[in-house]
Amino acid sequence: MCPGSDIAHATPAAGTRPGALAALADEAARTSLRAAPPEFDFPEDDGPLYEARKKVYPQHVEGTYRRIKWIILAVTLGIYYFLPFVRWDRGPNAPSQAVLIDFPARRFYFFFIEIWPQEFYYLTGLLILAAMGLFLMNAVAGRLWCGYLCPQTVWTDLFQAIERFAQGDRREHLQLDREPWTADKIYRTILKHFLWLMVAWWTGGAWVLYFGDAFDTVHDLATFEAPFIAYAFIGILTFTTYTLAGWMREQVCVYMCPWPRIQAALTDEYALNVTYRYDRGEPRASVKKAEALRAHGAPAGDCIDCHQCIHVCPTGIDIRQGPNLGCIQCGLCIDACDAVMAKVGRPTRLIAYDTDINIKRRQEGLAPFYRIVRTRTVLYAVIMIAISGIMAYALATRHNDAVNVIHDRNPLFVRLADGAVRNAYGVRLINKTLEEKSFALTVTGLADAEVEVIGAASRSGGNPVIEVGPDQTREVRVLVTTHQKLAPGASIPLIFTIVPANGGTPASADDHFLGP
Ligand code: SF4
Ligand code: SF4
């Protein structure tokens, strides 16, 4: 049965009587005036500041966008839940987990990439890339992130699927909520919350697997040998997932999340958004009424006012009222309306990704146009390519060895009894390989400088040699002394260079030698 047919049946058929037809045409014209172009009538009275939540019962829908959402849900959740179990061979002394945040060793492993604390500028690059990606999505097609990729959307989608499994689709669930508490209702309600809690618990459990070897952590958790902090985090994430995806759902998107407000400031008139094509849809009329109107040349829109687009909406809004901050642009109303249009024999995409500009152009008899390539989309894409290129270059050319130098702050220099001047430095050597390494330290820039490393047992070619363990850093104290007569307030540039004893590329760092 056509989803709009109940409405069509409820409306008296117009038949072909001239008087009835004239009344229909008048009504259609009035409706058209009332419902056409949602032109943002700002209400004079803002209304109460608080409105109690109206529970949303989103109806299941089939279609292109629903399929896309299922695929994205399966891929993103699959990655999140199972990635910690993926192995990556880095050699005998390194962890074999592909993605691992190793807090004790202060390392982040991502497949073949190993990020040290000194390299957290990569994280900055990733954050800028993520921001630009969001801006680009927004400029191309509005809230793509919100509708398809945001964790709140993905988990809410999963929780709603569980809810339908346990308590039925929209109509059945509404009926169930109206019924008194029976054994069946209690059973279904408990089943839903049990399944929600299981998913929430698994979500929290998967999170802690990223912070230690996944297989060992599962064993430790199961045998209650894991640290308290692991159980605490599982508890916190179980609670937040259950609450946000199960209970708060659309309220997070509508009231809590700042992104809808930010994107409202970022978007422009060319961004594609889920749009009700009121030029086609208005004036609304039931199927029979619209047919009668069309048969007599009177205006009749394609919208049959069946409310299917509202019933499937996860935030419970009516897209026909125009742009709305509550619309997460998930496209499910497109699927619902397409199914209705197919059933009533009208062209699909009455609701579609489109722009208001195109609606106005069609109303003026002009062809619609789509401008994906514009200054802002090109700018975002260029920034993303540039940052990706810089990060890839930095990763490809980074050295396995590095040295950092920090001059002593107090005292800046010391005058020795024989008149010589001494500066002291903290020097950190970094060995990112999986073998122990020896480095010869040289300091250039100050002729005849004597270099002494506290704790260095050996020298090579007159230079102190420092051993650094595999995949480790070592900090040493270095004293540089000169007998030269220095100009008052001298600040002489120095270069500290470490040369691997077994060959390899030297690494260096700059600092200064300060005089009295
Ligand atoms: S826009 Fe489509 S789904 Fe929504 S009420 Fe009209 S016909 Fe029904
Ligand atoms: S109005 Fe349509 S696109 Fe917007 S949230 Fe509702 S179903 Fe999704």
Tab-separated table of C-alpha atoms in Angstrom, residues 146-324:
chain	number	residue	atom	x	y	z
A	146	CYS	CA	27.507	14.277	11.039
A	147	GLY	CA	25.318	12.103	8.847
A	148	TYR	CA	27.717	9.266	8.130
A	149	LEU	CA	30.979	9.296	10.073
A	150	CYS	CA	30.544	10.916	13.472
A	151	PRO	CA	30.890	8.328	16.286
A	152	GLN	CA	27.679	9.648	17.862
A	153	THR	CA	25.809	8.944	14.607
A	154	VAL	CA	27.408	5.540	14.068
A	155	TRP	CA	26.761	4.248	17.586
A	156	THR	CA	23.272	5.752	17.685
A	157	ASP	CA	22.506	3.980	14.402
A	158	LEU	CA	23.650	0.702	15.934
A	159	PHE	CA	21.643	1.279	19.118
A	160	GLN	CA	18.525	2.106	17.094
A	161	ALA	CA	18.958	-1.113	15.108
A	162	ILE	CA	19.136	-3.009	18.420
A	163	GLU	CA	16.049	-1.166	19.646
A	164	ARG	CA	14.103	-2.195	16.531
A	165	PHE	CA	15.289	-5.777	16.981
A	166	ALA	CA	14.091	-5.890	20.592
A	167	GLN	CA	11.023	-3.652	20.554
A	168	GLY	CA	9.981	-3.572	16.938
A	169	ASP	CA	9.915	-0.902	14.271
A	170	ARG	CA	8.275	2.509	14.794
A	171	ARG	CA	4.641	1.448	14.773
A	172	GLU	CA	5.180	-1.637	16.938
A	173	HIS	CA	7.377	0.289	19.362
A	174	LEU	CA	4.812	3.090	19.678
A	175	GLN	CA	2.149	0.508	20.373
A	176	LEU	CA	4.385	-1.224	22.918
A	177	ASP	CA	5.035	2.039	24.752
A	178	ARG	CA	1.278	2.661	25.002
A	179	GLU	CA	0.599	-0.810	26.428
A	180	PRO	CA	0.641	-1.569	30.164
A	181	TRP	CA	3.641	-3.438	31.523
A	182	THR	CA	3.255	-7.080	30.525
A	183	ALA	CA	5.766	-9.921	30.682
A	184	ASP	CA	6.470	-9.467	26.969
A	185	LYS	CA	7.059	-5.736	27.328
A	186	ILE	CA	9.335	-6.239	30.334
A	187	TYR	CA	11.267	-8.949	28.480
A	188	ARG	CA	11.731	-6.772	25.378
A	189	THR	CA	12.792	-3.759	27.413
A	190	ILE	CA	15.325	-5.757	29.422
A	191	LEU	CA	16.629	-7.366	26.221
A	192	LYS	CA	17.192	-3.952	24.624
A	193	HIS	CA	19.051	-2.536	27.608
A	194	PHE	CA	21.088	-5.702	28.019
A	195	LEU	CA	22.198	-5.587	24.366
A	196	TRP	CA	22.902	-1.858	24.618
A	197	LEU	CA	25.043	-2.454	27.703
A	198	MET	CA	26.912	-5.294	25.986
A	199	VAL	CA	27.773	-3.072	23.024
A	200	ALA	CA	28.717	-0.208	25.371
A	201	TRP	CA	30.880	-2.530	27.437
A	202	TRP	CA	32.602	-3.886	24.322
A	203	THR	CA	33.185	-0.302	23.187
A	204	GLY	CA	34.927	0.544	26.456
A	205	GLY	CA	36.826	-2.755	26.371
A	206	ALA	CA	38.115	-2.129	22.849
A	207	TRP	CA	39.375	1.306	23.874
A	208	VAL	CA	41.794	0.001	26.522
A	209	LEU	CA	43.206	-2.547	24.053
A	210	TYR	CA	44.917	0.310	22.227
A	211	PHE	CA	47.094	0.987	25.296
A	212	GLY	CA	48.751	-2.403	25.734
A	213	ASP	CA	49.150	-5.657	23.872
A	214	ALA	CA	45.549	-6.576	23.006
A	215	PHE	CA	45.841	-10.329	23.623
A	216	ASP	CA	47.665	-9.877	26.935
A	217	THR	CA	45.203	-7.180	28.009
A	218	VAL	CA	42.198	-9.409	27.275
A	219	HIS	CA	43.804	-12.167	29.345
A	220	ASP	CA	44.609	-9.763	32.199
A	221	LEU	CA	41.114	-8.313	32.165
A	222	ALA	CA	39.515	-11.749	32.199
A	223	THR	CA	41.696	-12.934	35.103
A	224	PHE	CA	41.317	-9.634	37.009
A	225	GLU	CA	45.051	-8.986	36.765
A	226	ALA	CA	44.706	-5.794	34.723
A	227	PRO	CA	45.439	-2.468	36.442
A	228	PHE	CA	42.525	-0.660	38.077
A	229	ILE	CA	42.751	2.170	35.540
A	230	ALA	CA	41.792	-0.280	32.736
A	231	TYR	CA	38.587	-1.313	34.539
A	232	ALA	CA	37.885	2.335	35.372
A	233	PHE	CA	38.133	3.371	31.713
A	234	ILE	CA	35.959	0.481	30.584
A	235	GLY	CA	33.372	1.561	33.157
A	236	ILE	CA	33.486	5.213	32.080
A	237	LEU	CA	33.203	4.402	28.373
A	238	THR	CA	30.457	1.840	28.979
A	239	PHE	CA	28.488	4.517	30.801
A	240	THR	CA	29.085	7.265	28.211
A	241	THR	CA	28.310	5.004	25.236
A	242	TYR	CA	25.133	3.649	26.841
A	243	THR	CA	23.987	7.130	27.819
A	244	LEU	CA	24.913	9.057	24.680
A	245	ALA	CA	23.930	6.476	22.059
A	246	GLY	CA	21.062	4.845	23.926
A	247	TRP	CA	19.333	7.628	25.817
A	248	MET	CA	20.475	10.988	24.513
A	249	ARG	CA	20.835	10.174	20.781
A	250	GLU	CA	19.568	13.119	18.714
A	251	GLN	CA	19.800	15.446	21.720
A	252	VAL	CA	23.595	15.285	21.485
A	253	CYS	CA	23.426	16.512	17.875
A	254	VAL	CA	20.740	19.117	18.459
A	255	TYR	CA	21.773	20.590	21.824
A	256	MET	CA	25.268	19.491	22.846
A	257	CYS	CA	27.461	19.385	19.770
A	258	PRO	CA	29.048	22.678	18.642
A	259	TRP	CA	29.643	21.497	15.062
A	260	PRO	CA	26.168	22.397	13.687
A	261	ARG	CA	26.722	25.994	14.817
A	262	ILE	CA	30.258	26.082	13.431
A	263	GLN	CA	29.209	24.608	10.131
A	264	ALA	CA	26.360	27.112	9.845
A	265	ALA	CA	29.044	29.813	9.879
A	266	LEU	CA	31.280	27.922	7.440
A	267	THR	CA	28.816	26.905	4.781
A	268	ASP	CA	27.852	28.830	1.667
A	269	GLU	CA	24.951	28.779	-0.765
A	270	TYR	CA	26.679	26.322	-3.125
A	271	ALA	CA	27.168	23.547	-0.560
A	272	LEU	CA	24.916	20.594	-1.299
A	273	ASN	CA	22.495	19.867	1.522
A	274	VAL	CA	19.624	17.492	1.989
A	275	THR	CA	16.903	19.678	0.523
A	276	TYR	CA	13.181	19.367	0.035
A	277	ARG	CA	12.564	20.558	-3.526
A	278	TYR	CA	9.519	22.636	-2.737
A	279	ASP	CA	9.395	23.806	-6.355
A	280	ARG	CA	8.337	20.234	-7.131
A	281	GLY	CA	6.595	19.272	-3.926
A	282	GLU	CA	4.169	22.143	-3.421
A	283	PRO	CA	1.244	22.432	-3.242
A	284	ARG	CA	0.928	19.221	-1.302
A	285	ALA	CA	-2.032	17.022	-2.014
A	286	SER	CA	-3.060	13.418	-1.551
A	287	VAL	CA	-2.499	11.087	-4.498
A	288	LYS	CA	-6.100	11.195	-5.717
A	289	LYS	CA	-6.460	14.891	-5.156
A	290	ALA	CA	-3.228	15.623	-7.016
A	291	GLU	CA	-4.321	13.434	-9.923
A	292	ALA	CA	-7.639	15.243	-10.129
A	293	LEU	CA	-5.922	18.606	-10.053
A	294	ARG	CA	-3.422	17.656	-12.730
A	295	ALA	CA	-6.168	16.226	-14.922
A	296	HIS	CA	-7.740	19.679	-14.979
A	297	GLY	CA	-4.546	21.648	-15.373
A	298	ALA	CA	-4.511	22.913	-11.803
A	299	PRO	CA	-1.245	23.061	-9.855
A	300	ALA	CA	-0.429	19.987	-7.774
A	301	GLY	CA	2.893	19.178	-6.175
A	302	ASP	CA	4.512	15.774	-5.824
A	303	CYS	CA	4.482	15.731	-2.016
A	304	ILE	CA	1.571	13.622	-0.830
A	305	ASP	CA	2.112	14.687	2.792
A	306	CYS	CA	2.621	11.111	3.924
A	307	HIS	CA	5.114	12.070	6.691
A	308	GLN	CA	7.400	9.171	5.789
A	309	CYS	CA	10.372	11.572	5.640
A	310	ILE	CA	9.606	12.621	9.230
A	311	HIS	CA	9.011	9.089	10.484
A	312	VAL	CA	12.443	7.843	9.344
A	313	CYS	CA	14.322	10.907	10.559
A	314	PRO	CA	16.656	10.059	13.466
A	315	THR	CA	16.238	13.574	14.858
A	316	GLY	CA	12.502	13.681	14.202
A	317	ILE	CA	12.437	16.843	12.087
A	318	ASP	CA	10.458	17.792	9.008
A	319	ILE	CA	12.912	18.575	6.236
A	320	ARG	CA	10.110	20.249	4.323
A	321	GLN	CA	10.299	23.193	6.685
A	322	GLY	CA	13.695	24.164	5.300
A	323	PRO	CA	17.247	24.161	6.707
A	324	ASN	CA	17.349	23.049	10.324
